[in-house]
Amino acid sequence: MNYFLIPILQIAYKDIILELRTKDIFVTILIFALLMGVIFSFVFVPTKQNVVLILPGTLWVSITFAGVLGFNRSLVLEKDKGNLDGLLLCPVTRDVIYFGKFLGLFLFMISAEIFIVPLYAVLYNVSILDVGIPVIVILTTIGFAAVGTLFSAICVNTRSREVMLPILLLPVSVPIIVAAVEGTRSILEGSPVGIERWVQLLAAFDVIFLVLAAFTFGAVLEE
Amino acid sequence: MDSNNPYKSFDVRVFLISVLAAIMITNLALIFFWAPTEMVMGLVQKVLYVHVPLAWIGFLAFFVVFIGSVMYLWKKTQPWDGLAQAAAEVGVLCTTLMLVTGAIWAKPVWGVWWTWDPRLTTSTILWLMYVGYLMLRGYAPSREQGARYAAVMGIVAFVNVPIVYYSTILWRTVHPEMVIGPASETGNLDSQMRTVLLFSALTFTLLFVYLVKERLALTCAYDRILSIRHKEGIY
């Protein structure tokens, strides 16, 4: 167990130290998502009647697009100055590297979302005080970071990687985007009847793609 | 005769394509002259005999991509990658035609070109994922890396299809008013219609096999040119 868990934490710790020094990914995600929130409020003109319809979509589309930028950044940092080769030389299996990178990205996204979600609630003037919101945010972020880590490792080596990452990542993330938007909406509507099925869908997606990505990550990193 | 004689393999191809052309003409004749015209929908219903087989071989193609991808990651041999690539290209082509023929059918029957019904939504997402798959091959730094990345994408995309379908079904129950529903599409088919549909599906499956075979032959020719160039020192 320790041979598995400790290297994961060490790889994530390395990313966290780097992030604490540069604050690249956190700032990118936070500012971009807020910018999108402001732009969407011009586009959709939220009122008391339609805000429940608008807010979940704008919130999750903003977080998704901001996340794509953050994922790109994370693996580009590894690619610079041959850091990825150093990581590959570590005496650990490839899935450990995957989970380490995943954990780092998950934490950066969550820490940005801790600010983004309440700020959206303030900007769009709705109450988000419900235990369901953190559950949905955490499950969605796990799923999104799970596929995001895999695809950013693929795209970092391709030409025009900024284009390739969203093209691969967004269609695969459709189920979690749908579940996050609908789950958030049913909470905001104040009648969270259908929420369990969205939570189930998110949890199933997370488990399936964490396992699948860990299995296939070795093939991506092979040199 | 020399075993490498190109005319010999050329003859086999001519034979295969003639047989296939004969079957396809028979298929068209069956669709337009033998199958009865549907009472309510009229002539436009005949799109069904092309649309359904295209959908079938689209899914078959992506299953072949999945098998090819898994086998490539396991065995690391070129033919599996070539198979996955060939099937993906034919699959994207068929899915594109399936979406187009579906829209042509939907306009007179449902009154709209497009609706966000689970099947339509899933097909679109499927199409987008495999277009991404083909782009990934094009943008990869080397052929070998492209093969590995594409294999991962081929597996992830295929596993994702049922999840996308399930999520859009859940989504549809949330938005019932947005859906016209494919209920009119199914129901009891006339026995003659069913025969034609089955024949058409068989015809298109043969076409799929033929196209994949041709695409594989193209990859082999490409590899041969590469190896000759390598041997002669031409880059």
Short mmCIF file of C-alpha atoms in Angstrom, two decimals:
data_model
loop_
_atom_site.label_atom_id
_atom_site.label_comp_id
_atom_site.label_asym_id
_atom_site.label_seq_id
_atom_site.Cartn_x
_atom_site.Cartn_y
_atom_site.Cartn_z
CA MET A 1 0.00 0.00 0.00
CA ASN A 2 2.75 2.42 0.99
CA TYR A 3 4.58 1.72 -2.25
CA PHE A 4 1.49 2.94 -4.04
CA LEU A 5 0.15 5.75 -1.89
CA ILE A 6 3.35 7.54 -0.84
CA PRO A 7 4.70 8.09 -4.38
CA ILE A 8 1.27 9.38 -5.43
CA LEU A 9 1.31 11.90 -2.60
CA GLN A 10 4.90 12.84 -3.42
CA ILE A 11 4.11 13.55 -7.08
CA ALA A 12 1.05 15.56 -6.06
CA TYR A 13 3.15 17.35 -3.40
CA LYS A 14 5.71 18.34 -6.04
CA ASP A 15 2.90 19.84 -8.13
CA ILE A 16 1.45 21.63 -5.12
CA ILE A 17 4.80 23.24 -4.21
CA LEU A 18 5.21 24.38 -7.81
CA GLU A 19 1.66 25.71 -7.84
CA LEU A 20 2.10 27.55 -4.52
CA ARG A 21 5.12 29.31 -6.02
CA THR A 22 3.66 30.21 -9.40
CA LYS A 23 -0.13 30.03 -8.78
CA ASP A 24 -0.42 29.51 -12.55
CA ILE A 25 -3.24 26.97 -12.73
CA PHE A 26 -5.30 28.30 -9.83
CA VAL A 27 -5.28 31.88 -11.14
CA THR A 28 -5.96 30.75 -14.72
CA ILE A 29 -9.02 28.71 -13.73
CA LEU A 30 -10.39 31.26 -11.26
CA ILE A 31 -10.05 34.37 -13.42
CA PHE A 32 -11.20 32.67 -16.61
CA ALA A 33 -14.30 31.19 -14.95
CA LEU A 34 -15.23 34.55 -13.43
CA LEU A 35 -14.69 36.30 -16.75
CA MET A 36 -17.03 33.78 -18.39
CA GLY A 37 -19.60 34.43 -15.64
CA VAL A 38 -19.54 38.15 -16.37
CA ILE A 39 -19.79 37.60 -20.13
CA PHE A 40 -22.64 35.11 -19.72
CA SER A 41 -24.56 37.60 -17.57
CA PHE A 42 -24.48 40.01 -20.53
CA VAL A 43 -25.52 37.29 -22.94
CA PHE A 44 -28.40 35.78 -20.97
CA VAL A 45 -29.57 38.74 -18.80
CA PRO A 46 -30.44 36.80 -15.61
CA THR A 47 -33.70 37.73 -13.90
CA LYS A 48 -35.38 36.29 -10.82
CA GLN A 49 -37.50 34.02 -13.04
CA ASN A 50 -34.88 32.56 -15.38
CA VAL A 51 -31.82 32.43 -13.13
CA VAL A 52 -32.39 28.80 -12.14
CA LEU A 53 -32.45 27.92 -15.82
CA ILE A 54 -29.31 29.92 -16.66
CA LEU A 55 -26.98 29.59 -13.68
CA PRO A 56 -26.19 25.81 -13.71
CA GLY A 57 -25.30 25.86 -17.40
CA THR A 58 -23.13 28.96 -17.27
CA LEU A 59 -21.40 27.82 -14.09
CA TRP A 60 -20.42 24.40 -15.43
CA VAL A 61 -19.54 25.55 -18.93
CA SER A 62 -17.25 28.17 -17.39
CA ILE A 63 -15.61 25.65 -15.07
CA THR A 64 -15.21 23.17 -17.93
CA PHE A 65 -13.53 25.67 -20.25
CA ALA A 66 -11.40 27.06 -17.44
CA GLY A 67 -10.42 23.50 -16.52
CA VAL A 68 -9.26 22.82 -20.09
CA LEU A 69 -6.87 25.78 -19.80
CA GLY A 70 -5.62 24.53 -16.43
CA PHE A 71 -5.02 20.98 -17.72
CA ASN A 72 -3.01 22.30 -20.65
CA ARG A 73 -0.86 24.29 -18.28
CA SER A 74 -0.21 21.36 -15.93
CA LEU A 75 1.33 19.04 -18.51
CA VAL A 76 3.14 21.80 -20.39
CA LEU A 77 5.01 22.47 -17.15
CA GLU A 78 6.07 18.81 -17.09
CA LYS A 79 7.14 18.89 -20.72
CA ASP A 80 9.34 21.98 -20.26
CA LYS A 81 13.01 21.21 -19.61
CA GLY A 82 12.41 17.45 -19.78
CA ASN A 83 10.70 17.16 -16.42
CA LEU A 84 8.44 14.41 -17.75
CA ASP A 85 11.48 12.23 -18.54
CA GLY A 86 12.60 12.63 -14.94
CA LEU A 87 9.17 11.57 -13.78
CA LEU A 88 9.32 8.51 -16.05
CA LEU A 89 12.67 7.53 -14.55
CA CYS A 90 11.11 7.31 -11.07
CA PRO A 91 10.95 3.73 -9.81
CA VAL A 92 7.15 3.72 -9.81
CA THR A 93 4.54 2.29 -12.14
CA ARG A 94 2.78 4.50 -14.68
CA ASP A 95 -0.55 4.42 -12.88
CA VAL A 96 1.13 5.94 -9.82
CA ILE A 97 2.25 8.86 -11.99
CA TYR A 98 -1.29 9.12 -13.29
CA PHE A 99 -2.87 9.24 -9.85
CA GLY A 100 -0.26 11.75 -8.66
CA LYS A 101 -0.97 14.10 -11.55
CA PHE A 102 -4.70 13.51 -11.15
CA LEU A 103 -4.60 14.36 -7.44
CA GLY A 104 -2.72 17.60 -8.12
CA LEU A 105 -5.14 18.72 -10.83
CA PHE A 106 -8.14 17.75 -8.72
CA LEU A 107 -6.89 19.86 -5.80
CA PHE A 108 -6.18 22.89 -8.01
CA MET A 109 -9.61 22.73 -9.59
CA ILE A 110 -11.37 22.26 -6.26
CA SER A 111 -9.50 25.14 -4.66
CA ALA A 112 -10.54 27.42 -7.55
CA GLU A 113 -14.14 26.15 -7.35
CA ILE A 114 -14.32 27.00 -3.64
CA PHE A 115 -14.20 30.61 -4.83
CA ILE A 116 -15.98 30.28 -8.17
CA VAL A 117 -19.23 28.67 -6.96
CA PRO A 118 -19.99 31.18 -4.14
CA LEU A 119 -19.00 34.09 -6.41
CA TYR A 120 -21.45 32.86 -9.06
CA ALA A 121 -24.13 32.59 -6.38
CA VAL A 122 -23.47 36.21 -5.44
CA LEU A 123 -23.26 37.46 -9.04
CA TYR A 124 -26.48 35.67 -10.04
CA ASN A 125 -28.16 36.25 -6.70
CA VAL A 126 -29.19 32.70 -5.73
CA SER A 127 -28.76 30.67 -2.55
CA ILE A 128 -26.50 27.64 -2.80
CA LEU A 129 -26.65 26.62 0.86
CA ASP A 130 -27.38 22.94 0.31
CA VAL A 131 -25.36 19.86 1.15
CA GLY A 132 -25.90 18.57 -2.40
CA ILE A 133 -23.79 21.34 -3.98
CA PRO A 134 -20.40 20.23 -2.56
CA VAL A 135 -21.23 16.59 -3.40
CA ILE A 136 -21.91 17.47 -7.04
CA VAL A 137 -18.89 19.80 -7.27
CA ILE A 138 -16.51 17.17 -5.86
CA LEU A 139 -17.84 14.28 -7.97
CA THR A 140 -17.83 16.35 -11.16
CA THR A 141 -14.31 17.57 -10.52
CA ILE A 142 -13.05 14.02 -9.90
CA GLY A 143 -14.51 12.85 -13.22
CA PHE A 144 -13.32 15.86 -15.14
CA ALA A 145 -9.81 15.70 -13.70
CA ALA A 146 -9.71 11.93 -14.37
CA VAL A 147 -10.27 12.29 -18.12
CA GLY A 148 -8.46 15.65 -18.20
CA THR A 149 -5.21 14.17 -16.85
CA LEU A 150 -5.27 11.38 -19.44
CA PHE A 151 -6.04 13.62 -22.40
CA SER A 152 -3.66 16.39 -21.42
CA ALA A 153 -0.87 13.79 -21.28
CA ILE A 154 -1.84 12.74 -24.81
CA CYS A 155 -2.23 16.25 -26.20
CA VAL A 156 0.97 17.67 -24.72
CA ASN A 157 2.92 15.78 -27.38
CA THR A 158 0.72 16.65 -30.35
CA ARG A 159 0.95 19.60 -32.67
CA SER A 160 -1.50 22.41 -31.79
CA ARG A 161 -2.20 20.88 -28.39
CA GLU A 162 -4.37 23.81 -27.28
CA VAL A 163 -6.88 22.79 -29.95
CA MET A 164 -6.61 19.02 -29.54
CA LEU A 165 -7.32 18.93 -25.80
CA PRO A 166 -10.84 20.42 -25.88
CA ILE A 167 -11.70 18.49 -29.06
CA LEU A 168 -10.93 15.19 -27.32
CA LEU A 169 -11.95 16.10 -23.79
CA LEU A 170 -15.32 17.82 -24.25
CA PRO A 171 -17.26 15.07 -26.08
CA VAL A 172 -16.01 12.47 -23.58
CA SER A 173 -17.04 14.75 -20.68
CA VAL A 174 -20.61 15.18 -21.94
CA PRO A 175 -22.14 12.81 -19.33
CA ILE A 176 -20.57 14.64 -16.39
CA ILE A 177 -21.44 18.07 -17.78
CA VAL A 178 -25.08 16.99 -18.23
CA ALA A 179 -25.17 15.43 -14.74
CA ALA A 180 -23.52 18.44 -13.07
CA VAL A 181 -25.86 20.94 -14.75
CA GLU A 182 -29.03 18.95 -14.08
CA GLY A 183 -28.00 18.06 -10.53
CA THR A 184 -27.23 21.68 -9.70
CA ARG A 185 -30.50 22.78 -11.27
CA SER A 186 -32.60 20.34 -9.29
CA ILE A 187 -30.97 21.61 -6.08
CA LEU A 188 -31.53 25.26 -7.02
CA GLU A 189 -35.17 24.54 -7.84
CA GLY A 190 -35.51 23.50 -4.22
CA SER A 191 -36.95 20.07 -5.04
CA PRO A 192 -33.99 17.72 -5.23
CA VAL A 193 -36.09 14.67 -6.11
CA GLY A 194 -34.07 13.45 -9.06
CA ILE A 195 -30.71 14.29 -7.58
CA GLU A 196 -29.70 10.73 -6.62
CA ARG A 197 -29.62 9.54 -10.23
CA TRP A 198 -27.30 12.39 -11.23
CA VAL A 199 -25.05 11.64 -8.27
CA GLN A 200 -25.09 7.96 -9.25
CA LEU A 201 -24.20 8.83 -12.84
CA LEU A 202 -21.33 11.06 -11.68
CA ALA A 203 -20.01 8.40 -9.30
CA ALA A 204 -20.19 5.69 -11.99
CA PHE A 205 -18.39 7.93 -14.49
CA ASP A 206 -15.67 8.72 -11.92
CA VAL A 207 -15.01 5.07 -11.09
CA ILE A 208 -15.04 3.87 -14.72
CA PHE A 209 -12.73 6.57 -16.02
CA LEU A 210 -10.31 6.55 -13.09
CA VAL A 211 -9.76 2.82 -13.65
CA LEU A 212 -9.68 3.05 -17.46
CA ALA A 213 -7.33 6.03 -17.47
CA ALA A 214 -4.96 4.41 -14.96
CA PHE A 215 -4.82 1.29 -17.16
CA THR A 216 -4.16 3.15 -20.40
CA PHE A 217 -1.86 5.85 -19.02
CA GLY A 218 1.17 3.59 -19.44
CA ALA A 219 0.57 3.43 -23.18
CA VAL A 220 0.44 7.22 -23.36
CA LEU A 221 3.71 7.84 -21.54
CA GLU A 222 5.73 5.07 -23.19
CA GLU A 223 8.81 6.50 -24.92
CA MET B 1 3.80 -15.97 -63.55
CA ASP B 2 5.54 -13.78 -61.03
CA SER B 3 3.73 -13.93 -57.69
CA ASN B 4 4.25 -10.18 -57.26
CA ASN B 5 2.42 -9.44 -60.47
CA PRO B 6 0.22 -6.44 -59.65
CA TYR B 7 -2.34 -7.45 -62.28
CA LYS B 8 -3.19 -10.60 -60.37
CA SER B 9 -4.34 -8.75 -57.25
CA PHE B 10 -5.94 -6.19 -59.51
CA ASP B 11 -8.12 -8.94 -60.97
CA VAL B 12 -9.26 -10.03 -57.52
CA ARG B 13 -10.24 -6.49 -56.74
CA VAL B 14 -12.14 -6.12 -59.98
CA PHE B 15 -13.97 -9.35 -59.23
CA LEU B 16 -14.84 -8.27 -55.68
CA ILE B 17 -16.00 -4.82 -56.70
CA SER B 18 -18.13 -6.27 -59.53
CA VAL B 19 -19.85 -8.68 -57.16
CA LEU B 20 -20.40 -5.90 -54.65
CA ALA B 21 -21.76 -3.57 -57.34
CA ALA B 22 -24.18 -6.28 -58.49
CA ILE B 23 -25.41 -6.80 -54.93
CA MET B 24 -25.80 -3.07 -54.40
CA ILE B 25 -27.80 -2.64 -57.62
CA THR B 26 -30.02 -5.56 -56.55
CA ASN B 27 -30.42 -3.83 -53.20
CA LEU B 28 -31.51 -0.58 -54.88
CA ALA B 29 -33.94 -2.48 -57.09
CA LEU B 30 -35.43 -4.22 -54.04
CA ILE B 31 -35.76 -0.92 -52.19
CA PHE B 32 -37.46 0.96 -55.02
CA PHE B 33 -39.41 -1.72 -56.90
CA TRP B 34 -40.11 -4.62 -54.55
CA ALA B 35 -40.59 -3.11 -51.09
CA PRO B 36 -44.08 -1.62 -50.68
CA THR B 37 -44.37 2.14 -50.28
CA GLU B 38 -45.32 3.13 -46.76
CA MET B 39 -48.89 4.45 -46.51
CA VAL B 40 -48.41 7.43 -44.19
CA MET B 41 -44.85 8.55 -44.85
CA GLY B 42 -44.76 7.75 -48.56
CA LEU B 43 -41.54 7.59 -50.56
CA VAL B 44 -39.38 9.25 -47.91
CA GLN B 45 -39.71 6.11 -45.78
CA LYS B 46 -37.30 4.41 -48.21
CA VAL B 47 -34.48 6.39 -46.59
CA LEU B 48 -34.86 3.81 -43.80
CA TYR B 49 -33.24 1.12 -45.96
CA VAL B 50 -30.07 3.20 -46.17
CA HIS B 51 -30.20 4.97 -42.83
CA VAL B 52 -30.53 1.90 -40.59
CA PRO B 53 -27.72 -0.11 -42.28
CA LEU B 54 -25.47 2.97 -42.13
CA ALA B 55 -26.15 3.26 -38.40
CA TRP B 56 -25.47 -0.45 -37.98
CA ILE B 57 -22.12 -0.42 -39.77
CA GLY B 58 -21.21 2.84 -38.00
CA PHE B 59 -21.52 1.08 -34.65
CA LEU B 60 -19.89 -2.07 -36.04
CA ALA B 61 -16.96 0.06 -37.26
CA PHE B 62 -16.46 1.64 -33.84
CA PHE B 63 -16.59 -1.78 -32.22
CA VAL B 64 -13.85 -2.88 -34.64
CA VAL B 65 -11.87 0.26 -33.66
CA PHE B 66 -12.23 -0.76 -30.02
CA ILE B 67 -11.05 -4.32 -30.70
CA GLY B 68 -8.18 -3.05 -32.86
CA SER B 69 -7.16 -0.55 -30.15
CA VAL B 70 -7.18 -3.11 -27.34
CA MET B 71 -5.22 -5.59 -29.43
CA TYR B 72 -2.73 -2.93 -30.51
CA LEU B 73 -1.99 -1.91 -26.93
CA TRP B 74 -1.64 -5.56 -26.01
CA LYS B 75 0.32 -6.97 -28.97
CA LYS B 76 1.91 -3.75 -30.29
CA THR B 77 1.73 -5.00 -33.87
CA GLN B 78 1.04 -2.73 -36.82
CA PRO B 79 -1.87 -4.63 -38.46
CA TRP B 80 -4.11 -4.03 -35.43
CA ASP B 81 -3.44 -0.32 -35.62
CA GLY B 82 -4.10 -0.34 -39.35
CA LEU B 83 -7.39 -2.13 -38.75
CA ALA B 84 -8.47 0.39 -36.11
CA GLN B 85 -7.58 3.29 -38.39
CA ALA B 86 -9.36 1.83 -41.41
CA ALA B 87 -12.50 1.05 -39.39
CA ALA B 88 -12.49 4.52 -37.81
CA GLU B 89 -12.33 6.25 -41.18
CA VAL B 90 -15.14 4.15 -42.64
CA GLY B 91 -17.10 4.54 -39.39
CA VAL B 92 -16.89 8.34 -39.42
CA LEU B 93 -17.98 8.36 -43.05
CA CYS B 94 -20.99 6.12 -42.32
CA THR B 95 -21.98 8.05 -39.20
CA THR B 96 -21.86 11.30 -41.16
CA LEU B 97 -24.11 9.83 -43.86
CA MET B 98 -26.35 8.34 -41.16
CA LEU B 99 -26.86 11.77 -39.56
CA VAL B 100 -27.54 13.37 -42.96
CA THR B 101 -30.02 10.70 -44.10
CA GLY B 102 -31.68 10.87 -40.68
CA ALA B 103 -32.22 14.61 -41.08
CA ILE B 104 -33.63 14.09 -44.58
CA TRP B 105 -36.13 11.59 -43.14
CA ALA B 106 -36.95 13.66 -40.06
CA LYS B 107 -37.93 16.87 -41.87
CA PRO B 108 -41.06 15.53 -43.64
CA VAL B 109 -41.97 12.99 -40.92
CA TRP B 110 -41.26 14.84 -37.65
CA GLY B 111 -41.46 18.34 -39.13
CA VAL B 112 -37.96 19.28 -37.97
CA TRP B 113 -34.48 18.55 -39.32
CA TRP B 114 -33.14 17.85 -35.89
CA THR B 115 -34.27 17.07 -32.35
CA TRP B 116 -32.27 16.33 -29.22
CA ASP B 117 -33.58 12.82 -28.81
CA PRO B 118 -31.18 10.44 -26.96
CA ARG B 119 -30.33 8.44 -30.08
CA LEU B 120 -29.58 11.54 -32.12
CA THR B 121 -27.61 13.15 -29.33
CA THR B 122 -25.57 10.00 -28.71
CA SER B 123 -24.85 9.62 -32.44
CA THR B 124 -23.63 13.21 -32.64
CA ILE B 125 -21.35 12.84 -29.61
CA LEU B 126 -20.11 9.55 -31.10
CA TRP B 127 -19.34 11.30 -34.39
CA LEU B 128 -17.51 14.12 -32.59
CA MET B 129 -15.41 11.67 -30.56
CA TYR B 130 -14.26 9.74 -33.62
CA VAL B 131 -13.58 12.89 -35.64
CA GLY B 132 -11.34 13.83 -32.69
CA TYR B 133 -9.80 10.35 -32.94
CA LEU B 134 -8.88 10.90 -36.60
CA MET B 135 -7.57 14.40 -35.87
CA LEU B 136 -5.41 13.00 -33.08
CA ARG B 137 -3.74 10.67 -35.56
CA GLY B 138 -3.10 13.57 -37.90
CA TYR B 139 -1.62 15.79 -35.20
CA ALA B 140 0.56 13.16 -33.51
CA PRO B 141 4.33 13.80 -33.67
CA SER B 142 5.15 10.33 -35.02
CA ARG B 143 3.20 7.45 -36.49
CA GLU B 144 3.97 5.13 -33.58
CA GLN B 145 2.89 7.72 -30.99
CA GLY B 146 -0.20 8.48 -33.04
CA ALA B 147 -1.08 4.79 -32.99
CA ARG B 148 -0.74 4.57 -29.21
CA TYR B 149 -2.68 7.78 -28.51
CA ALA B 150 -5.39 6.80 -30.97
CA ALA B 151 -5.68 3.37 -29.34
CA VAL B 152 -6.29 5.00 -25.95
CA MET B 153 -8.87 7.33 -27.49
CA GLY B 154 -10.48 4.39 -29.33
CA ILE B 155 -10.98 2.57 -26.02
CA VAL B 156 -12.15 5.60 -24.02
CA ALA B 157 -14.60 6.70 -26.72
CA PHE B 158 -16.17 3.25 -27.04
CA VAL B 159 -16.55 2.80 -23.27
CA ASN B 160 -18.12 6.26 -23.11
CA VAL B 161 -20.90 5.54 -25.63
CA PRO B 162 -23.30 3.72 -23.25
CA ILE B 163 -22.68 6.35 -20.55
CA VAL B 164 -23.52 9.16 -22.97
CA TYR B 165 -26.65 7.29 -24.03
CA TYR B 166 -27.73 6.73 -20.43
CA SER B 167 -27.10 10.36 -19.49
CA THR B 168 -29.12 11.66 -22.43
CA ILE B 169 -32.01 9.34 -21.54
CA LEU B 170 -31.98 10.79 -18.02
CA TRP B 171 -31.73 14.26 -19.53
CA ARG B 172 -34.71 13.59 -21.80
CA THR B 173 -36.89 12.64 -18.86
CA VAL B 174 -36.04 16.05 -17.44
CA HIS B 175 -36.95 17.85 -20.67
CA PRO B 176 -39.90 15.90 -22.12
CA GLU B 177 -41.19 18.82 -24.18
CA MET B 178 -38.03 18.99 -26.26
CA VAL B 179 -38.42 15.54 -27.70
CA ILE B 180 -40.59 14.32 -30.50
CA GLY B 181 -39.48 10.76 -29.99
CA PRO B 182 -38.58 8.01 -32.37
CA ALA B 183 -41.67 5.98 -31.55
CA SER B 184 -42.98 6.25 -35.10
CA GLU B 185 -39.74 4.81 -36.39
CA THR B 186 -40.20 1.37 -34.85
CA GLY B 187 -43.36 -0.66 -34.56
CA ASN B 188 -44.23 -3.63 -36.67
CA LEU B 189 -42.47 -3.64 -39.99
CA ASP B 190 -44.17 -5.26 -42.95
CA SER B 191 -42.50 -8.61 -43.70
CA GLN B 192 -41.43 -7.51 -47.20
CA MET B 193 -39.97 -4.34 -45.73
CA ARG B 194 -38.11 -6.35 -43.14
CA THR B 195 -36.63 -8.62 -45.81
CA VAL B 196 -35.41 -5.61 -47.80
CA LEU B 197 -34.00 -4.01 -44.67
CA LEU B 198 -32.10 -7.16 -43.77
CA PHE B 199 -30.79 -7.50 -47.34
CA SER B 200 -29.72 -3.88 -47.27
CA ALA B 201 -27.95 -4.35 -43.92
CA LEU B 202 -26.11 -7.34 -45.37
CA THR B 203 -25.15 -5.37 -48.48
CA PHE B 204 -23.78 -2.49 -46.42
CA THR B 205 -21.87 -4.89 -44.17
CA LEU B 206 -20.17 -6.33 -47.28
CA LEU B 207 -19.43 -2.78 -48.44
CA PHE B 208 -17.91 -2.08 -45.02
CA VAL B 209 -15.70 -5.16 -45.19
CA TYR B 210 -14.61 -4.21 -48.71
CA LEU B 211 -13.82 -0.59 -47.77
CA VAL B 212 -11.84 -1.64 -44.69
CA LYS B 213 -9.92 -4.17 -46.78
CA GLU B 214 -9.08 -1.51 -49.37
CA ARG B 215 -8.00 0.94 -46.67
CA LEU B 216 -5.77 -1.72 -45.12
CA ALA B 217 -4.22 -2.42 -48.53
CA LEU B 218 -3.51 1.31 -48.83
CA THR B 219 -1.76 1.31 -45.44
CA CYS B 220 0.31 -1.72 -46.49
CA ALA B 221 1.31 0.04 -49.74
CA TYR B 222 2.24 3.13 -47.75
CA ASP B 223 4.39 1.06 -45.39
CA ARG B 224 6.10 -0.61 -48.34
CA ILE B 225 6.97 2.73 -49.91
CA LEU B 226 8.32 3.92 -46.58
CA SER B 227 10.51 0.82 -46.18
CA ILE B 228 11.77 1.10 -49.78
CA ARG B 229 12.59 4.75 -49.23
CA HIS B 230 14.34 3.86 -46.02
CA LYS B 231 16.37 1.16 -47.76
CA GLU B 232 17.34 3.48 -50.62
CA GLY B 233 18.08 6.34 -48.24
CA ILE B 234 15.43 8.66 -49.72
CA TYR B 235 13.52 10.72 -47.16
#
